Amino acid sequence: TEVDARESIAKANLNLGSCEEKQGNFEEARKYHEKALSIASSCDSLPLQIKSASRLVNVYKTLAEACEADGKHQEATGLYERCLHCARLSKDSTLEGQTCHRLGKAKHSMGQYQEAIELQKQYLEICKTHDDRPGESAARAALAHSYEALGSTAEAIKQLENLLSV
C-alpha cells in the first residue's frame, strides 16, 4: 500500500540519518531525520514520528552545543527550541526536561531571564516527577542564577536553600 511505501521511505531516511550521525555529519543527519519525521507525520505513523523526533533531539542538541561553543547564542537558542519541540513529540519526559534545562540556560545567556525561569520551572517539575535529584539540583541552581539576574535576590536565596535540602 501507499502508506507502507511511505513508512519504508521514512525508515530509510531515519537509517541514513543515523549513519550520518555516526560519521559526525550532523547537518546531513538533521536533513534525513527531518524528512523522516515529515513523512512519518504525513502517514500518521506514531512509532516512526517518535523515533525520528528522538533522533532529532540528539542532532539539534549537538548542533546547538557547537553554536554555543562558537558564541552563536541566537542560533543555539533556535536549535534548542526545535530540540524542545521534538522532545515533546518523542513523548519522553526526561528528554523534554533536559531540553528545557538547556534551552533555559541558553535563554539566560541571552538575557531572557523570565523565559529562562519558566523553562527551569518545567525542568524542576519533571525532575520531581522522576525523583531526579541531580536534575532537581541543576534546575534550582539555574533558577537561582536567573532570579539573581532579575534582581529577585530573596527568590534566588530561596532556590539555593531548597537546593541544599535536595
Short mmCIF file of N, CA and C in Angstrom, two decimals:
data_model
loop_
_atom_site.label_atom_id
_atom_site.label_comp_id
_atom_site.label_asym_id
_atom_site.label_seq_id
_atom_site.Cartn_x
_atom_site.Cartn_y
_atom_site.Cartn_z
N THR A 1 0.84 -1.19 0.00
CA THR A 1 0.00 0.00 0.00
C THR A 1 0.88 1.25 0.00
N GLU A 2 0.23 2.37 -0.27
CA GLU A 2 0.96 3.64 -0.31
C GLU A 2 1.52 4.01 1.06
N VAL A 3 0.75 3.75 2.12
CA VAL A 3 1.21 4.06 3.48
C VAL A 3 2.44 3.23 3.83
N ASP A 4 2.41 1.94 3.48
CA ASP A 4 3.58 1.09 3.74
C ASP A 4 4.81 1.59 3.00
N ALA A 5 4.63 2.02 1.76
CA ALA A 5 5.74 2.53 0.97
C ALA A 5 6.31 3.80 1.61
N ARG A 6 5.43 4.70 2.08
CA ARG A 6 5.89 5.94 2.72
C ARG A 6 6.59 5.64 4.05
N GLU A 7 6.07 4.65 4.79
CA GLU A 7 6.74 4.26 6.04
C GLU A 7 8.13 3.72 5.75
N SER A 8 8.27 2.94 4.67
CA SER A 8 9.58 2.40 4.28
C SER A 8 10.55 3.53 3.93
N ILE A 9 10.04 4.54 3.24
CA ILE A 9 10.88 5.69 2.88
C ILE A 9 11.28 6.46 4.15
N ALA A 10 10.34 6.60 5.07
CA ALA A 10 10.66 7.28 6.34
C ALA A 10 11.74 6.49 7.10
N LYS A 11 11.60 5.17 7.15
CA LYS A 11 12.60 4.33 7.82
C LYS A 11 13.97 4.46 7.15
N ALA A 12 13.97 4.50 5.82
CA ALA A 12 15.23 4.64 5.09
C ALA A 12 15.90 5.97 5.44
N ASN A 13 15.12 7.03 5.49
CA ASN A 13 15.67 8.34 5.86
C ASN A 13 16.19 8.33 7.29
N LEU A 14 15.45 7.67 8.17
CA LEU A 14 15.87 7.57 9.57
C LEU A 14 17.21 6.83 9.67
N ASN A 15 17.33 5.73 8.93
CA ASN A 15 18.58 4.95 8.94
C ASN A 15 19.74 5.73 8.33
N LEU A 16 19.46 6.46 7.25
CA LEU A 16 20.51 7.29 6.64
C LEU A 16 20.95 8.38 7.62
N GLY A 17 20.00 8.96 8.32
CA GLY A 17 20.32 9.98 9.32
C GLY A 17 21.18 9.42 10.43
N SER A 18 20.85 8.22 10.87
CA SER A 18 21.65 7.58 11.93
C SER A 18 23.07 7.29 11.46
N CYS A 19 23.21 6.89 10.21
CA CYS A 19 24.55 6.66 9.65
C CYS A 19 25.34 7.96 9.61
N GLU A 20 24.69 9.04 9.21
CA GLU A 20 25.37 10.35 9.16
C GLU A 20 25.78 10.80 10.57
N GLU A 21 24.91 10.52 11.55
CA GLU A 21 25.26 10.85 12.94
C GLU A 21 26.55 10.13 13.35
N LYS A 22 26.60 8.84 13.04
CA LYS A 22 27.77 8.04 13.42
C LYS A 22 29.04 8.56 12.77
N GLN A 23 28.89 9.17 11.59
CA GLN A 23 30.05 9.74 10.88
C GLN A 23 30.36 11.16 11.37
N GLY A 24 29.50 11.70 12.26
CA GLY A 24 29.71 13.06 12.75
C GLY A 24 29.20 14.14 11.82
N ASN A 25 28.39 13.76 10.83
CA ASN A 25 27.83 14.70 9.86
C ASN A 25 26.42 15.12 10.33
N PHE A 26 26.38 16.00 11.31
CA PHE A 26 25.11 16.30 11.97
C PHE A 26 24.16 17.13 11.11
N GLU A 27 24.69 17.97 10.22
CA GLU A 27 23.80 18.73 9.32
C GLU A 27 23.09 17.77 8.35
N GLU A 28 23.85 16.83 7.82
CA GLU A 28 23.25 15.84 6.92
C GLU A 28 22.25 14.96 7.69
N ALA A 29 22.63 14.56 8.89
CA ALA A 29 21.74 13.75 9.73
C ALA A 29 20.43 14.50 9.98
N ARG A 30 20.55 15.81 10.26
CA ARG A 30 19.36 16.63 10.51
C ARG A 30 18.41 16.58 9.32
N LYS A 31 18.95 16.72 8.11
CA LYS A 31 18.12 16.72 6.90
C LYS A 31 17.36 15.39 6.76
N TYR A 32 18.07 14.28 6.96
CA TYR A 32 17.42 12.97 6.83
C TYR A 32 16.36 12.76 7.92
N HIS A 33 16.69 13.12 9.15
CA HIS A 33 15.74 12.91 10.24
C HIS A 33 14.52 13.83 10.11
N GLU A 34 14.73 15.05 9.65
CA GLU A 34 13.59 15.95 9.43
C GLU A 34 12.68 15.40 8.34
N LYS A 35 13.29 14.86 7.29
CA LYS A 35 12.49 14.26 6.21
C LYS A 35 11.73 13.04 6.72
N ALA A 36 12.40 12.22 7.53
CA ALA A 36 11.74 11.04 8.11
C ALA A 36 10.56 11.46 8.97
N LEU A 37 10.75 12.50 9.78
CA LEU A 37 9.66 12.98 10.65
C LEU A 37 8.50 13.51 9.83
N SER A 38 8.81 14.25 8.79
CA SER A 38 7.77 14.79 7.93
C SER A 38 6.95 13.68 7.26
N ILE A 39 7.64 12.68 6.74
CA ILE A 39 6.95 11.56 6.08
C ILE A 39 6.15 10.76 7.11
N ALA A 40 6.74 10.48 8.26
CA ALA A 40 6.05 9.72 9.32
C ALA A 40 4.80 10.46 9.78
N SER A 41 4.88 11.77 9.87
CA SER A 41 3.72 12.56 10.28
C SER A 41 2.64 12.53 9.22
N SER A 42 3.03 12.60 7.95
CA SER A 42 2.04 12.63 6.87
C SER A 42 1.30 11.30 6.72
N CYS A 43 1.92 10.20 7.16
CA CYS A 43 1.23 8.91 7.07
C CYS A 43 0.79 8.41 8.45
N ASP A 44 0.77 9.31 9.42
CA ASP A 44 0.27 9.01 10.78
C ASP A 44 0.93 7.80 11.42
N SER A 45 2.23 7.67 11.24
CA SER A 45 2.96 6.57 11.87
C SER A 45 3.58 7.08 13.18
N LEU A 46 2.84 6.89 14.27
CA LEU A 46 3.30 7.40 15.56
C LEU A 46 4.65 6.81 15.98
N PRO A 47 4.87 5.49 15.85
CA PRO A 47 6.18 4.96 16.25
C PRO A 47 7.35 5.60 15.49
N LEU A 48 7.16 5.83 14.19
CA LEU A 48 8.23 6.46 13.40
C LEU A 48 8.38 7.94 13.74
N GLN A 49 7.26 8.60 14.05
CA GLN A 49 7.34 10.00 14.48
C GLN A 49 8.15 10.12 15.76
N ILE A 50 7.87 9.23 16.71
CA ILE A 50 8.56 9.24 18.00
C ILE A 50 10.05 8.98 17.81
N LYS A 51 10.36 7.98 16.98
CA LYS A 51 11.77 7.63 16.75
C LYS A 51 12.51 8.77 16.03
N SER A 52 11.88 9.35 15.01
CA SER A 52 12.50 10.46 14.28
C SER A 52 12.71 11.67 15.19
N ALA A 53 11.69 11.96 15.99
CA ALA A 53 11.78 13.10 16.91
C ALA A 53 12.90 12.89 17.92
N SER A 54 13.03 11.67 18.43
CA SER A 54 14.09 11.37 19.40
C SER A 54 15.47 11.56 18.79
N ARG A 55 15.64 11.11 17.56
CA ARG A 55 16.93 11.28 16.88
C ARG A 55 17.21 12.76 16.64
N LEU A 56 16.17 13.51 16.27
CA LEU A 56 16.35 14.94 16.03
C LEU A 56 16.75 15.69 17.30
N VAL A 57 16.24 15.24 18.45
CA VAL A 57 16.64 15.88 19.71
C VAL A 57 18.16 15.81 19.84
N ASN A 58 18.72 14.65 19.62
CA ASN A 58 20.17 14.48 19.73
C ASN A 58 20.92 15.34 18.72
N VAL A 59 20.43 15.36 17.50
CA VAL A 59 21.11 16.12 16.44
C VAL A 59 21.03 17.62 16.73
N TYR A 60 19.84 18.11 17.07
CA TYR A 60 19.70 19.55 17.37
C TYR A 60 20.56 19.94 18.57
N LYS A 61 20.60 19.07 19.57
CA LYS A 61 21.40 19.35 20.78
C LYS A 61 22.88 19.47 20.40
N THR A 62 23.34 18.55 19.61
CA THR A 62 24.75 18.56 19.19
C THR A 62 25.07 19.82 18.38
N LEU A 63 24.17 20.17 17.46
CA LEU A 63 24.37 21.38 16.65
C LEU A 63 24.31 22.63 17.52
N ALA A 64 23.40 22.66 18.48
CA ALA A 64 23.26 23.81 19.38
C ALA A 64 24.51 23.98 20.24
N GLU A 65 25.02 22.87 20.75
CA GLU A 65 26.24 22.94 21.57
C GLU A 65 27.41 23.48 20.76
N ALA A 66 27.50 23.10 19.49
CA ALA A 66 28.56 23.62 18.62
C ALA A 66 28.39 25.13 18.41
N CYS A 67 27.16 25.57 18.25
CA CYS A 67 26.89 27.01 18.10
C CYS A 67 27.27 27.77 19.36
N GLU A 68 26.93 27.20 20.51
CA GLU A 68 27.29 27.85 21.78
C GLU A 68 28.80 27.98 21.90
N ALA A 69 29.52 26.94 21.53
CA ALA A 69 30.98 26.96 21.61
C ALA A 69 31.57 28.04 20.70
N ASP A 70 30.86 28.33 19.60
CA ASP A 70 31.31 29.36 18.66
C ASP A 70 30.76 30.74 19.01
N GLY A 71 30.03 30.83 20.13
CA GLY A 71 29.46 32.12 20.54
C GLY A 71 28.23 32.54 19.76
N LYS A 72 27.62 31.61 19.03
CA LYS A 72 26.41 31.91 18.24
C LYS A 72 25.17 31.57 19.08
N HIS A 73 24.91 32.40 20.09
CA HIS A 73 23.86 32.10 21.07
C HIS A 73 22.46 32.16 20.47
N GLN A 74 22.22 33.07 19.56
CA GLN A 74 20.89 33.17 18.93
C GLN A 74 20.58 31.89 18.15
N GLU A 75 21.55 31.45 17.37
CA GLU A 75 21.38 30.23 16.57
C GLU A 75 21.22 29.01 17.48
N ALA A 76 22.00 28.95 18.54
CA ALA A 76 21.91 27.85 19.50
C ALA A 76 20.52 27.81 20.13
N THR A 77 20.00 28.97 20.49
CA THR A 77 18.67 29.04 21.10
C THR A 77 17.60 28.51 20.14
N GLY A 78 17.70 28.89 18.89
CA GLY A 78 16.75 28.40 17.88
C GLY A 78 16.81 26.88 17.75
N LEU A 79 18.00 26.33 17.79
CA LEU A 79 18.15 24.88 17.71
C LEU A 79 17.59 24.20 18.95
N TYR A 80 17.82 24.80 20.13
CA TYR A 80 17.26 24.23 21.36
C TYR A 80 15.73 24.31 21.35
N GLU A 81 15.17 25.35 20.73
CA GLU A 81 13.71 25.43 20.63
C GLU A 81 13.16 24.30 19.76
N ARG A 82 13.86 24.01 18.65
CA ARG A 82 13.45 22.87 17.81
C ARG A 82 13.64 21.56 18.56
N CYS A 83 14.70 21.51 19.34
CA CYS A 83 15.00 20.35 20.17
C CYS A 83 13.84 20.09 21.14
N LEU A 84 13.35 21.15 21.77
CA LEU A 84 12.26 21.01 22.73
C LEU A 84 10.98 20.53 22.04
N HIS A 85 10.71 21.08 20.87
CA HIS A 85 9.53 20.65 20.11
C HIS A 85 9.61 19.15 19.83
N CYS A 86 10.77 18.69 19.40
CA CYS A 86 10.95 17.26 19.10
C CYS A 86 10.93 16.41 20.37
N ALA A 87 11.47 16.93 21.45
CA ALA A 87 11.45 16.18 22.71
C ALA A 87 10.00 15.94 23.13
N ARG A 88 9.15 16.93 22.94
CA ARG A 88 7.73 16.76 23.27
C ARG A 88 7.06 15.76 22.33
N LEU A 89 7.43 15.80 21.05
CA LEU A 89 6.89 14.83 20.09
C LEU A 89 7.32 13.41 20.42
N SER A 90 8.51 13.28 21.01
CA SER A 90 9.06 11.96 21.31
C SER A 90 8.35 11.29 22.50
N LYS A 91 7.56 12.06 23.23
CA LYS A 91 6.81 11.55 24.39
C LYS A 91 7.74 11.08 25.51
N ASP A 92 8.98 11.59 25.53
CA ASP A 92 9.97 11.21 26.54
C ASP A 92 10.14 12.40 27.48
N SER A 93 9.54 12.32 28.66
CA SER A 93 9.55 13.47 29.56
C SER A 93 10.95 13.77 30.10
N THR A 94 11.79 12.77 30.24
CA THR A 94 13.16 13.01 30.70
C THR A 94 13.91 13.85 29.65
N LEU A 95 13.76 13.47 28.40
CA LEU A 95 14.36 14.21 27.30
C LEU A 95 13.81 15.63 27.26
N GLU A 96 12.52 15.76 27.47
CA GLU A 96 11.89 17.08 27.49
C GLU A 96 12.46 17.94 28.62
N GLY A 97 12.62 17.35 29.79
CA GLY A 97 13.16 18.10 30.92
C GLY A 97 14.58 18.57 30.67
N GLN A 98 15.42 17.67 30.18
CA GLN A 98 16.81 18.03 29.90
C GLN A 98 16.88 19.15 28.86
N THR A 99 15.98 19.09 27.89
CA THR A 99 15.96 20.11 26.84
C THR A 99 15.45 21.44 27.40
N CYS A 100 14.46 21.41 28.28
CA CYS A 100 14.01 22.64 28.95
C CYS A 100 15.18 23.29 29.67
N HIS A 101 15.98 22.46 30.34
CA HIS A 101 17.14 22.97 31.09
C HIS A 101 18.14 23.64 30.15
N ARG A 102 18.47 22.97 29.07
CA ARG A 102 19.45 23.53 28.12
C ARG A 102 18.92 24.82 27.47
N LEU A 103 17.65 24.79 27.07
CA LEU A 103 17.06 25.98 26.46
C LEU A 103 16.98 27.12 27.48
N GLY A 104 16.66 26.79 28.72
CA GLY A 104 16.62 27.80 29.77
C GLY A 104 17.98 28.46 29.97
N LYS A 105 19.03 27.64 29.95
CA LYS A 105 20.38 28.19 30.10
C LYS A 105 20.74 29.08 28.91
N ALA A 106 20.31 28.66 27.72
CA ALA A 106 20.57 29.46 26.52
C ALA A 106 19.82 30.80 26.59
N LYS A 107 18.57 30.74 27.04
CA LYS A 107 17.78 31.98 27.18
C LYS A 107 18.44 32.89 28.21
N HIS A 108 18.94 32.32 29.31
CA HIS A 108 19.62 33.12 30.33
C HIS A 108 20.82 33.83 29.72
N SER A 109 21.61 33.11 28.93
CA SER A 109 22.82 33.70 28.35
C SER A 109 22.49 34.85 27.40
N MET A 110 21.25 34.88 26.90
CA MET A 110 20.82 35.97 26.01
C MET A 110 20.08 37.07 26.78
N GLY A 111 20.03 36.95 28.11
CA GLY A 111 19.38 37.98 28.91
C GLY A 111 17.87 37.83 29.00
N GLN A 112 17.33 36.70 28.55
CA GLN A 112 15.88 36.46 28.60
C GLN A 112 15.57 35.67 29.87
N TYR A 113 15.71 36.36 31.00
CA TYR A 113 15.67 35.70 32.30
C TYR A 113 14.30 35.14 32.65
N GLN A 114 13.22 35.84 32.33
CA GLN A 114 11.90 35.35 32.68
C GLN A 114 11.58 34.05 31.92
N GLU A 115 11.94 34.01 30.64
CA GLU A 115 11.75 32.79 29.86
C GLU A 115 12.61 31.66 30.42
N ALA A 116 13.82 32.01 30.82
CA ALA A 116 14.73 31.02 31.41
C ALA A 116 14.10 30.43 32.68
N ILE A 117 13.51 31.28 33.49
CA ILE A 117 12.87 30.83 34.73
C ILE A 117 11.72 29.87 34.43
N GLU A 118 10.89 30.22 33.45
CA GLU A 118 9.75 29.34 33.11
C GLU A 118 10.23 27.97 32.64
N LEU A 119 11.27 27.95 31.85
CA LEU A 119 11.81 26.67 31.36
C LEU A 119 12.43 25.86 32.49
N GLN A 120 13.15 26.52 33.40
CA GLN A 120 13.75 25.80 34.52
C GLN A 120 12.68 25.27 35.48
N LYS A 121 11.57 26.00 35.61
CA LYS A 121 10.46 25.51 36.44
C LYS A 121 9.87 24.24 35.84
N GLN A 122 9.75 24.21 34.50
CA GLN A 122 9.26 22.99 33.84
C GLN A 122 10.22 21.83 34.09
N TYR A 123 11.51 22.12 33.97
CA TYR A 123 12.52 21.09 34.21
C TYR A 123 12.42 20.59 35.65
N LEU A 124 12.28 21.51 36.59
CA LEU A 124 12.18 21.15 38.00
C LEU A 124 10.99 20.22 38.25
N GLU A 125 9.84 20.53 37.67
CA GLU A 125 8.65 19.69 37.85
C GLU A 125 8.87 18.29 37.28
N ILE A 126 9.50 18.22 36.13
CA ILE A 126 9.77 16.90 35.52
C ILE A 126 10.74 16.12 36.40
N CYS A 127 11.75 16.80 36.93
CA CYS A 127 12.73 16.13 37.81
C CYS A 127 12.05 15.60 39.07
N LYS A 128 11.14 16.39 39.64
CA LYS A 128 10.43 15.95 40.84
C LYS A 128 9.59 14.71 40.53
N THR A 129 8.94 14.71 39.38
CA THR A 129 8.11 13.58 38.97
C THR A 129 8.92 12.30 38.87
N HIS A 130 10.16 12.42 38.39
CA HIS A 130 11.01 11.24 38.19
C HIS A 130 12.00 11.01 39.33
N ASP A 131 11.85 11.78 40.40
CA ASP A 131 12.75 11.70 41.55
C ASP A 131 14.22 11.79 41.11
N ASP A 132 14.46 12.77 40.22
CA ASP A 132 15.80 13.01 39.67
C ASP A 132 16.46 14.10 40.50
N ARG A 133 17.17 13.67 41.53
CA ARG A 133 17.78 14.65 42.45
C ARG A 133 18.88 15.49 41.81
N PRO A 134 19.78 14.89 41.02
CA PRO A 134 20.79 15.74 40.36
C PRO A 134 20.14 16.77 39.43
N GLY A 135 19.10 16.35 38.72
CA GLY A 135 18.39 17.27 37.83
C GLY A 135 17.71 18.37 38.62
N GLU A 136 17.08 18.00 39.73
CA GLU A 136 16.42 18.99 40.58
C GLU A 136 17.44 20.01 41.09
N SER A 137 18.61 19.54 41.48
CA SER A 137 19.67 20.45 41.94
C SER A 137 20.09 21.41 40.83
N ALA A 138 20.26 20.87 39.63
CA ALA A 138 20.66 21.70 38.49
C ALA A 138 19.59 22.74 38.18
N ALA A 139 18.32 22.33 38.24
CA ALA A 139 17.21 23.26 37.98
C ALA A 139 17.18 24.37 39.01
N ARG A 140 17.34 24.02 40.28
CA ARG A 140 17.31 25.03 41.34
C ARG A 140 18.49 26.00 41.23
N ALA A 141 19.66 25.48 40.89
CA ALA A 141 20.83 26.35 40.71
C ALA A 141 20.60 27.32 39.54
N ALA A 142 20.05 26.81 38.45
CA ALA A 142 19.77 27.67 37.29
C ALA A 142 18.68 28.69 37.61
N LEU A 143 17.67 28.27 38.38
CA LEU A 143 16.62 29.21 38.80
C LEU A 143 17.22 30.32 39.65
N ALA A 144 18.07 29.96 40.59
CA ALA A 144 18.70 30.96 41.46
C ALA A 144 19.50 31.95 40.62
N HIS A 145 20.20 31.45 39.64
CA HIS A 145 21.03 32.29 38.76
C HIS A 145 20.15 33.30 38.00
N SER A 146 19.02 32.83 37.47
CA SER A 146 18.13 33.72 36.72
C SER A 146 17.40 34.69 37.63
N TYR A 147 16.96 34.22 38.80
CA TYR A 147 16.31 35.14 39.74
C TYR A 147 17.28 36.24 40.17
N GLU A 148 18.52 35.85 40.41
CA GLU A 148 19.53 36.84 40.81
C GLU A 148 19.72 37.87 39.69
N ALA A 149 19.76 37.40 38.44
CA ALA A 149 19.93 38.31 37.30
C ALA A 149 18.77 39.29 37.18
N LEU A 150 17.57 38.85 37.60
CA LEU A 150 16.40 39.73 37.57
C LEU A 150 16.35 40.68 38.77
N GLY A 151 17.25 40.47 39.71
CA GLY A 151 17.25 41.30 40.91
C GLY A 151 16.35 40.76 42.01
N SER A 152 15.85 39.55 41.84
CA SER A 152 15.00 38.91 42.85
C SER A 152 15.87 38.09 43.80
N THR A 153 16.63 38.78 44.60
CA THR A 153 17.60 38.13 45.48
C THR A 153 16.94 37.17 46.47
N ALA A 154 15.79 37.58 47.02
CA ALA A 154 15.10 36.72 48.00
C ALA A 154 14.70 35.39 47.36
N GLU A 155 14.19 35.44 46.14
CA GLU A 155 13.79 34.20 45.45
C GLU A 155 15.02 33.37 45.10
N ALA A 156 16.11 34.02 44.73
CA ALA A 156 17.36 33.31 44.43
C ALA A 156 17.85 32.57 45.68
N ILE A 157 17.80 33.24 46.82
CA ILE A 157 18.23 32.63 48.08
C ILE A 157 17.33 31.44 48.42
N LYS A 158 16.02 31.60 48.20
CA LYS A 158 15.07 30.52 48.47
C LYS A 158 15.42 29.28 47.64
N GLN A 159 15.74 29.49 46.36
CA GLN A 159 16.09 28.36 45.50
C GLN A 159 17.38 27.70 45.98
N LEU A 160 18.33 28.49 46.41
CA LEU A 160 19.60 27.92 46.90
C LEU A 160 19.40 27.18 48.21
N GLU A 161 18.53 27.70 49.08
CA GLU A 161 18.23 26.98 50.32
C GLU A 161 17.53 25.65 50.02
N ASN A 162 16.61 25.66 49.06
CA ASN A 162 15.94 24.42 48.65
C ASN A 162 16.94 23.45 48.03
N LEU A 163 17.91 23.97 47.32
CA LEU A 163 18.93 23.13 46.70
C LEU A 163 19.69 22.36 47.77
N LEU A 164 19.94 22.99 48.90
CA LEU A 164 20.67 22.33 49.99
C LEU A 164 19.93 21.13 50.57
N SER A 165 18.61 21.13 50.43
CA SER A 165 17.82 20.03 51.00
C SER A 165 17.48 18.95 49.97
N VAL A 166 18.00 19.08 48.76
CA VAL A 166 17.70 18.08 47.71
C VAL A 166 18.47 16.81 48.00
#
